[in-house]
Each structure stands twice: as structure tokens, then as C-alpha cells.
mmCIF file of C-alpha atoms in Angstrom:
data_model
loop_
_atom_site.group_PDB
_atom_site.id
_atom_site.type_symbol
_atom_site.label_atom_id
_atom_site.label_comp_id
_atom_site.label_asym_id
_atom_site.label_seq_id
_atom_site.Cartn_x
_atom_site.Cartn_y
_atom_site.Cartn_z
ATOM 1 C CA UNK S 247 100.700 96.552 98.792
ATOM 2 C CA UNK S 248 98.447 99.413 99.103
ATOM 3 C CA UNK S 249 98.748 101.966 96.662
ATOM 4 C CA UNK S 250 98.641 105.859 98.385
ATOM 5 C CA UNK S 251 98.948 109.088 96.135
ATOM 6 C CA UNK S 252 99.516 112.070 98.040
ATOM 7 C CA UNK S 253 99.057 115.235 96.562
ATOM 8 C CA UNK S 254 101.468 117.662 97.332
ATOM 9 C CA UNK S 255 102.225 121.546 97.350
ATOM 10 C CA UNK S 256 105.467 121.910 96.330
ATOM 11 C CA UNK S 257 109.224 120.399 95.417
ATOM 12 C CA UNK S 258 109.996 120.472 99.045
ATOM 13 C CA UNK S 259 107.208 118.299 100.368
ATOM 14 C CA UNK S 260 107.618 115.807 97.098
ATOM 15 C CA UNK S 261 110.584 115.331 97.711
ATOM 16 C CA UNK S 262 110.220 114.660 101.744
ATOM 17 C CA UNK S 263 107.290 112.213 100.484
ATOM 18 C CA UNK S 264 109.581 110.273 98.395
ATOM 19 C CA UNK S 265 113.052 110.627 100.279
ATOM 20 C CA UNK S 266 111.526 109.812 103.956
ATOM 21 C CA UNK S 267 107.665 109.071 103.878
ATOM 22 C CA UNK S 268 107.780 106.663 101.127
ATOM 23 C CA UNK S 269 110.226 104.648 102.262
ATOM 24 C CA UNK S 270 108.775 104.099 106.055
ATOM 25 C CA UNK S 271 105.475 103.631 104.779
ATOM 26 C CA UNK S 272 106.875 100.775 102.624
ATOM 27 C CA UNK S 273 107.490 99.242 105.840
ATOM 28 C CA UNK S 274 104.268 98.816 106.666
ATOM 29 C CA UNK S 275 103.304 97.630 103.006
ATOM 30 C CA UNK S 276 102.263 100.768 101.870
ATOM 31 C CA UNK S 277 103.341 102.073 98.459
ATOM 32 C CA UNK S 278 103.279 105.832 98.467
ATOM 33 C CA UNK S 279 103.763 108.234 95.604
ATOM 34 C CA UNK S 280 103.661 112.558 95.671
ATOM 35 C CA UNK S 281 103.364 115.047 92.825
ATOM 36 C CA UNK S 282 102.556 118.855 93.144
ATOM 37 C CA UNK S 283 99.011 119.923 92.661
ATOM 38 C CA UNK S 284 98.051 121.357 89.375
ATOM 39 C CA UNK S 285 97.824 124.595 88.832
ATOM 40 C CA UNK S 286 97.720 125.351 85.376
ATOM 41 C CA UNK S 287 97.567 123.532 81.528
ATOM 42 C CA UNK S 288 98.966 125.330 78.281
ATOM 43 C CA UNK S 289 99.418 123.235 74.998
ATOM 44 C CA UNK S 290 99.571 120.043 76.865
ATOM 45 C CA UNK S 291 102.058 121.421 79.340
ATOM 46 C CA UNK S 292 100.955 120.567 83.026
ATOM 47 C CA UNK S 293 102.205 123.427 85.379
ATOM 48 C CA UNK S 294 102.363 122.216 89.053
ATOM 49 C CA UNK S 295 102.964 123.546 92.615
ATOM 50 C CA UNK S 296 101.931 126.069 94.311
ATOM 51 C CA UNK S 297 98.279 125.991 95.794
ATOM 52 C CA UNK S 298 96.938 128.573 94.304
ATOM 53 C CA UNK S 299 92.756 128.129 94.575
ATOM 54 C CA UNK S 300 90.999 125.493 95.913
ATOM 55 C CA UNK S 301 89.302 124.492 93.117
ATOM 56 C CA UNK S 302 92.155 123.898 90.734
ATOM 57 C CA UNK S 303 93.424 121.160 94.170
ATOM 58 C CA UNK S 304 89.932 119.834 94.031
ATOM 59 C CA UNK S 305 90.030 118.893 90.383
ATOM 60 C CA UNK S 306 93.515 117.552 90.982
ATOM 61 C CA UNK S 307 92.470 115.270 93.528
ATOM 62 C CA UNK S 308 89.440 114.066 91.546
ATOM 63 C CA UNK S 309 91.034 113.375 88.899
ATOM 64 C CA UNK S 310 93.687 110.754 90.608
ATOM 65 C CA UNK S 311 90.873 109.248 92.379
ATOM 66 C CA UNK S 312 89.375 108.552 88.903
ATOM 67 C CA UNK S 313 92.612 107.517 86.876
ATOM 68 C CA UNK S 314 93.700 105.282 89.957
ATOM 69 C CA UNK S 315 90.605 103.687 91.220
ATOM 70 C CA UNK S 316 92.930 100.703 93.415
ATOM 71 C CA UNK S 317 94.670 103.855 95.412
ATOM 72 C CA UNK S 318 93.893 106.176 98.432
ATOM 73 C CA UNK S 319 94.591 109.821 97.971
ATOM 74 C CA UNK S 320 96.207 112.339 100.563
ATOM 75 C CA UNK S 321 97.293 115.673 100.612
ATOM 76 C CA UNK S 322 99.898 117.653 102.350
ATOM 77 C CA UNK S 323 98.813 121.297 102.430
ATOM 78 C CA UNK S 324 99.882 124.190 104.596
ATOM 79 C CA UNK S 325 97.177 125.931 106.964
ATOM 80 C CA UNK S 326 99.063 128.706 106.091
ATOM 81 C CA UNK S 327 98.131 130.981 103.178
ATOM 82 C CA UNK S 328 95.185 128.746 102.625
ATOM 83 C CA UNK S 329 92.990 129.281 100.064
ATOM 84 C CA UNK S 330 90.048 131.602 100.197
ATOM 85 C CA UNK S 331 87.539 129.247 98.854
ATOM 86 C CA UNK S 332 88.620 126.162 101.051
ATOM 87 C CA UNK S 333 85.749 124.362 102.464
ATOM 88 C CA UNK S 334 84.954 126.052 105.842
ATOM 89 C CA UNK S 335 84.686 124.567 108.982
ATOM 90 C CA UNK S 336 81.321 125.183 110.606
ATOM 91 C CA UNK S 337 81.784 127.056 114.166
ATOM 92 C CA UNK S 338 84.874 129.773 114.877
ATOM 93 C CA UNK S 339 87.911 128.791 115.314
ATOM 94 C CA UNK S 340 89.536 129.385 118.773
ATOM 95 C CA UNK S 341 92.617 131.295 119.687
ATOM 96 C CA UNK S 342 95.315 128.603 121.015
ATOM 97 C CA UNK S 343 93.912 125.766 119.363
ATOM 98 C CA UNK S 344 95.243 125.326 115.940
ATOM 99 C CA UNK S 345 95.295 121.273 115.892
ATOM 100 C CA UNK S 346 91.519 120.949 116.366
ATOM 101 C CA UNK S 347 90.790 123.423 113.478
ATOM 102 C CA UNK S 348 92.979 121.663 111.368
ATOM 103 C CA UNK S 349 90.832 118.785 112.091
ATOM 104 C CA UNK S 350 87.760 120.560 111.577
ATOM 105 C CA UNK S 351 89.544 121.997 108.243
ATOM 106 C CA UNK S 352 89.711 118.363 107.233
ATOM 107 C CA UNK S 353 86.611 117.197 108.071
ATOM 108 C CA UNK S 354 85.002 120.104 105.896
ATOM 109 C CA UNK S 355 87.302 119.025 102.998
ATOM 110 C CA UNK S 356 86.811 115.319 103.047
ATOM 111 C CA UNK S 357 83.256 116.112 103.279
ATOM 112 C CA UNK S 358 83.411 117.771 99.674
ATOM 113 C CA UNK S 359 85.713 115.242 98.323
ATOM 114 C CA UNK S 360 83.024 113.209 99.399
ATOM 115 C CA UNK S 361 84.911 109.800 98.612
ATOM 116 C CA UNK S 362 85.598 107.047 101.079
ATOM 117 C CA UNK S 363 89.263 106.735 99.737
ATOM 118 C CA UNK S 364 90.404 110.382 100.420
ATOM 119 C CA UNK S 365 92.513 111.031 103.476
ATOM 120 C CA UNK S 366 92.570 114.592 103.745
ATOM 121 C CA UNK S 367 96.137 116.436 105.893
ATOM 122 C CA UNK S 368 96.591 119.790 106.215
ATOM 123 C CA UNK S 369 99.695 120.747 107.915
ATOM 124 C CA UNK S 370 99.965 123.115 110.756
ATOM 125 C CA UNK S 371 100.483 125.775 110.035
ATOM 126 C CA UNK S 372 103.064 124.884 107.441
ATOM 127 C CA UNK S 373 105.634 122.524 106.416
ATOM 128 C CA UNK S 374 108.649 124.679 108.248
ATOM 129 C CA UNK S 375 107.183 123.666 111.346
ATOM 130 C CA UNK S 376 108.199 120.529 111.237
ATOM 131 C CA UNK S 377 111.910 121.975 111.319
ATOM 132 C CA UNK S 378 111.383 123.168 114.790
ATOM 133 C CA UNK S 379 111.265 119.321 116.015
ATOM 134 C CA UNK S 380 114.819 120.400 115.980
ATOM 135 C CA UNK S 381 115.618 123.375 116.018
ATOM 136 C CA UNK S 382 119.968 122.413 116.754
ATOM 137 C CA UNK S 383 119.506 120.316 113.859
ATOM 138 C CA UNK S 384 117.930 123.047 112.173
ATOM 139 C CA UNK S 385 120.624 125.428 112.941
ATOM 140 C CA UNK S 386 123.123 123.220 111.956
ATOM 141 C CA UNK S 387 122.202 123.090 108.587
ATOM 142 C CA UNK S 388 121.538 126.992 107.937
ATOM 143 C CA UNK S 389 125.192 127.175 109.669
ATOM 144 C CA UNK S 390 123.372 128.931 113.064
ATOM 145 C CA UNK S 391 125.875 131.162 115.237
ATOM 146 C CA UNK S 392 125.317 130.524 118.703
ATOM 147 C CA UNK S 393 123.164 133.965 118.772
ATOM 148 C CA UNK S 394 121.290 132.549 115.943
ATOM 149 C CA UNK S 395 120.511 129.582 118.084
ATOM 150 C CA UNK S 396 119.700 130.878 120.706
ATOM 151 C CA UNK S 397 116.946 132.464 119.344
ATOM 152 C CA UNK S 398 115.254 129.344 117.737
ATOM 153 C CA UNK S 399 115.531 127.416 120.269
ATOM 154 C CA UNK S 400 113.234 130.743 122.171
ATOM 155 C CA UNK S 401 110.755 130.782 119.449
ATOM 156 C CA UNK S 402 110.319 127.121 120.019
ATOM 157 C CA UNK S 403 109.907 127.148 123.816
ATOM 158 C CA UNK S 404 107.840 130.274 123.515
ATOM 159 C CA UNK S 405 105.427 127.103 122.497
ATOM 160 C CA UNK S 406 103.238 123.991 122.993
ATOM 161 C CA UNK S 407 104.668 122.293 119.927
ATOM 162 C CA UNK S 408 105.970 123.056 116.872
ATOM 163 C CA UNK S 409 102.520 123.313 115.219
ATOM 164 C CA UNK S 410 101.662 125.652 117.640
ATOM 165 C CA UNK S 411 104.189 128.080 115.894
ATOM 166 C CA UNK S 412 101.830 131.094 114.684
ATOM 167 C CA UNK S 413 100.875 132.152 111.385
ATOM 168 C CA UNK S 414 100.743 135.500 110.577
ATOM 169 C CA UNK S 415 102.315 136.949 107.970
ATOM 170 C CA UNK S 416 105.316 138.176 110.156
ATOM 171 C CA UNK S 417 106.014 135.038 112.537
ATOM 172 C CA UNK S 418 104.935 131.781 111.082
ATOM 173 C CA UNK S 419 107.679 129.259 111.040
ATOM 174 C CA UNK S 420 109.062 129.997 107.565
ATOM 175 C CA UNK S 421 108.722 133.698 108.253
ATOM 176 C CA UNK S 422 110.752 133.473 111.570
ATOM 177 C CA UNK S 423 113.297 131.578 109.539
ATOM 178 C CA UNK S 424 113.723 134.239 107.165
ATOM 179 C CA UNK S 425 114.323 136.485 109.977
ATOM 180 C CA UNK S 426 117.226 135.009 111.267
ATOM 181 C CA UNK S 427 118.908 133.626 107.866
ATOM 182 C CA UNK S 428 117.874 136.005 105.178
ATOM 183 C CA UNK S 429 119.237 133.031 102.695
ATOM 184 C CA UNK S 430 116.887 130.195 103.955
ATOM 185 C CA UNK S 431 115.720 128.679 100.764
ATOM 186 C CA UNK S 432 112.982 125.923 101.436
ATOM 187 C CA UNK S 433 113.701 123.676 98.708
ATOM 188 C CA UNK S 434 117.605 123.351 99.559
ATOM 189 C CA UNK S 435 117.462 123.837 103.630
ATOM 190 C CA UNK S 436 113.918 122.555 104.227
ATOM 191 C CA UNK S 437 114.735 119.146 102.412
ATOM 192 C CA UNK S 438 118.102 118.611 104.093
ATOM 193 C CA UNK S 439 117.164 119.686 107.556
ATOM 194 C CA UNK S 440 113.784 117.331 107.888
ATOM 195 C CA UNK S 441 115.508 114.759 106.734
ATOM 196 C CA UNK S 442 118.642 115.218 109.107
ATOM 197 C CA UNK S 443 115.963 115.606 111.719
ATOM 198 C CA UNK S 444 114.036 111.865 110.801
ATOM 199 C CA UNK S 445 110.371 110.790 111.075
ATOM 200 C CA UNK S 446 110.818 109.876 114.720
ATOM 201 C CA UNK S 447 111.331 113.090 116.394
ATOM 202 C CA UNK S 448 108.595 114.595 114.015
ATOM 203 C CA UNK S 449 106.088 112.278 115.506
ATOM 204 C CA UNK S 450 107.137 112.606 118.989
ATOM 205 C CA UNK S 451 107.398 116.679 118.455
ATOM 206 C CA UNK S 452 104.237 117.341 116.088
ATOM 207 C CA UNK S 453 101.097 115.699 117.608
ATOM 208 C CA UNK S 454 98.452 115.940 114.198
ATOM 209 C CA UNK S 455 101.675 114.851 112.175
ATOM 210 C CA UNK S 456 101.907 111.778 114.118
ATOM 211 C CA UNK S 457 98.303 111.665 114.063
ATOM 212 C CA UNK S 458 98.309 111.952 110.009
ATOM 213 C CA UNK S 459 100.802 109.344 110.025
ATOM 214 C CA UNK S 460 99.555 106.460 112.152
ATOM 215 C CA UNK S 461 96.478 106.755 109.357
ATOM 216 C CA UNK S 462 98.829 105.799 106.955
ATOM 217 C CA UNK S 463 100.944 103.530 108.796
ATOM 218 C CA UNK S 464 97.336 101.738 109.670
ATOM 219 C CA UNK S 465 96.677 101.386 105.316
ATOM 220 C CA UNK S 466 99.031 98.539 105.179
ATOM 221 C CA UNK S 467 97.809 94.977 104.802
ATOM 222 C CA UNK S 468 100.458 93.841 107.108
ATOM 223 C CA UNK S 469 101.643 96.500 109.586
ATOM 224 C CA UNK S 470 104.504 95.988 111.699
ATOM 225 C CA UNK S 471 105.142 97.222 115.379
ATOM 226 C CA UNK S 472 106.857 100.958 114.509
ATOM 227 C CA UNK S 473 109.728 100.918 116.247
ATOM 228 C CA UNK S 474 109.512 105.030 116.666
ATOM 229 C CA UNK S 475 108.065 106.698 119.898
ATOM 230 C CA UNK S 476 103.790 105.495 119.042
ATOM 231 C CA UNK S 477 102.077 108.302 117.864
ATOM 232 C CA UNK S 478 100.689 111.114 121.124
ATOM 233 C CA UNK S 479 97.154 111.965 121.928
ATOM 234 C CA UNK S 480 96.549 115.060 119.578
ATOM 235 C CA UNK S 481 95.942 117.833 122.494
ATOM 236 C CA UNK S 482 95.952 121.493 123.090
#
């Protein structure tokens, strides 16, 4: 099988790598492991999660790539709140497009990486996006009055996709979630609701998820046919 390491930002998205990722991706003969990035060392304790600087992500990442020299290595890292010292992009980045500056975000960062076995993701604009694939779903598991919603499923026709979803400080996704449930708590909720939600509708839903995912799906020596809706043309 191939071996994939996939470096993660927090509990939430380790434990969506190893309770729904994983297991798909072993259909298609790919073996696929997650861990937090590093963020700190004291007296041989390793403190993880949270991306806190670039850097301290870019050591992380080179040092898997050196300890596992047989694996691939991923990431999974919110567009939101990124980093001041990311690798920029070269050009501005346009109003309305967010998927092709991820892309350009990613081609900047495997660019540094600079290693043929890096498969750079970063996810737009963060990982409660994915919850508005959807967003009755959603509701169902933060207990959602019918007011309640009513107003997600606005916020999520108010757009193009759910990666569309803005990312200001006062309406990206988890932001707007706060809003309505004041007790949304992403490693309880966020697990439970992607995973009620499946891989399927994610794909179909988020177009540079799916487009993340076919890369990985593509790793395996011996891929099936995916029985889920094939992966869409990334647009804007």
C-alpha cells in the first residue's frame, strides 16, 4: 500500500483523517495516517496543534519526509487565520475567487517544501466549511430550532459553495456558527456532524476538497472506480 502522512491542525481534523479519510483511502490502497503539527518541545515533551507560525509547520513537515522516506506527506490547513510568514502567492488575490488562491497558496508552499513527495491542501477557508455540505445535518446535531435553520440554510445559499463561505473575522464558517449556537465546540460538534454528513456530499458540495481528494484517491497502486459522485471541475 502506499504510505500517506498528513499533517494536521488540530484534534478535529485528526480525528476526521482517521475516522473517515483513512478508511476510504484504504479503499483505494492507500494507508493514511494524521497527527497535529508541532508547535512546541519542553524536556522531551512534544506540544502539538494549533498552527501557530509557518516555520514551526515547515520543520514539521521536513522532518516526516526525512524519518519516513517510503511515504507522501499532506497537510490539512485552514486559509483562515493563516500564518503571516506563509509562502506568498505571486500576483493579488481576487475578490470572489477563493479556490484559485488556495491553489496558488499551494503552489507557493510546495514550491518551498521543494520535495516531489509533498502534496500540499489548504482548506477553504476552514475546516467548518465543510459542515455547510449540510447544513440540516448540521443543525441536527447542534439541536437547530427551525429559526436556527433557517438561517444556515441562508448563509449557505447566500453562496457558490461552501468554500465560498467568507473569512473575516466576524462571518467565516466557524464564526457564523458561533453566532447561532453560542455552545458550538469544534472538537465535539465538528467531528460528529462531518461525519454524519459522509465524504460523498463533501465532494459533490466542496469543489478543491474533491479536488484534494481525487489526488489521494489517484496514490493507490490499485484504485478502484469510487462509487461517490466523481470529483467536479474546481470553478468560480
Amino acid at each position: 500500500m502506499t504510505r500517506l502522512n498528513i499533517i494536521v491542525e488540530g484534534q478535529t481534523e485528526e480525528t476526521f483523517v482517521r475516522d473517515l479519510l483513512a478508511p476510504h483511502l484504504g479503499q483505494f490502497q492507500v494507508f493514511a495516517t494524521a497527527r497535529c503539527v508541532e508547535t512546541g518541545r519542553r524536556k522531551q515533551q512534544i506540544y502539538r496543534g494549533g498552527l501557530v507560525s509557518y516555520t514551526k509547520a515547515r520543520k514539521d513537515i521536513q522532518t516526516w519526509l526525512k524519518q519516513d522516506k517510503q511515504a507522501l506527506v499532506s497537510t490539512m490547513f485552514d486559509y483562515y487565520a493563516l500564518p503571516s510568514d506563509f509562502p506568498a502567492p505571486a500576483g493579488i488575490r481576487k475578490e470572489g475567487r477563493p479556490l484559485d488562491w488556495a491553489i496558488q497558496l499551494e503552489h507557493a508552499f510546495a514550491a518551498e517544501i521543494n520535495d516531489p513527495r509533498f502534496i500540499p491542501y489548504i482548506q477553504v477557508h476552514e475546516f467548518e466549511a465543510l459542515l455547510f455540505s449540510d447544513v440540516r445535518k448540521v443543525g441536527d446535531v447542534l439541536g437547530a430550532d427551525t429559526l436556527q435553520l433557517k438561517q444556515l440554510q441562508d448563509i449557505r445559499a447566500a453562496f457558490q459553495s461552501p468554500e465560498h463561505i467568507n473569512d473575516s473575522p466576524e462571518t467565516a464558517p466557524s464564526k457564523r456558527l458561533l453566532k447561532l449556537f453560542p455552545k458550538y465546540d469544534k472538537p465535539v460538534f465538528g467531528s460528529l456532524a462531518v461525519s454524519r454528513i459522509g465524504l460523498a456530499l463533501i465532494r459533490q458540495e466542496c469543489p478543491h476538497f474533491a479536488s484534494w481528494l481525487q489526488k489521494l484517491e489517484s496514490l493507490g497502486a490499485s484504485a478502484p472506480d469510487p462509487s461517490p459522485t466523481p470529483a467536479p471541475a474546481l470553478q468560480e
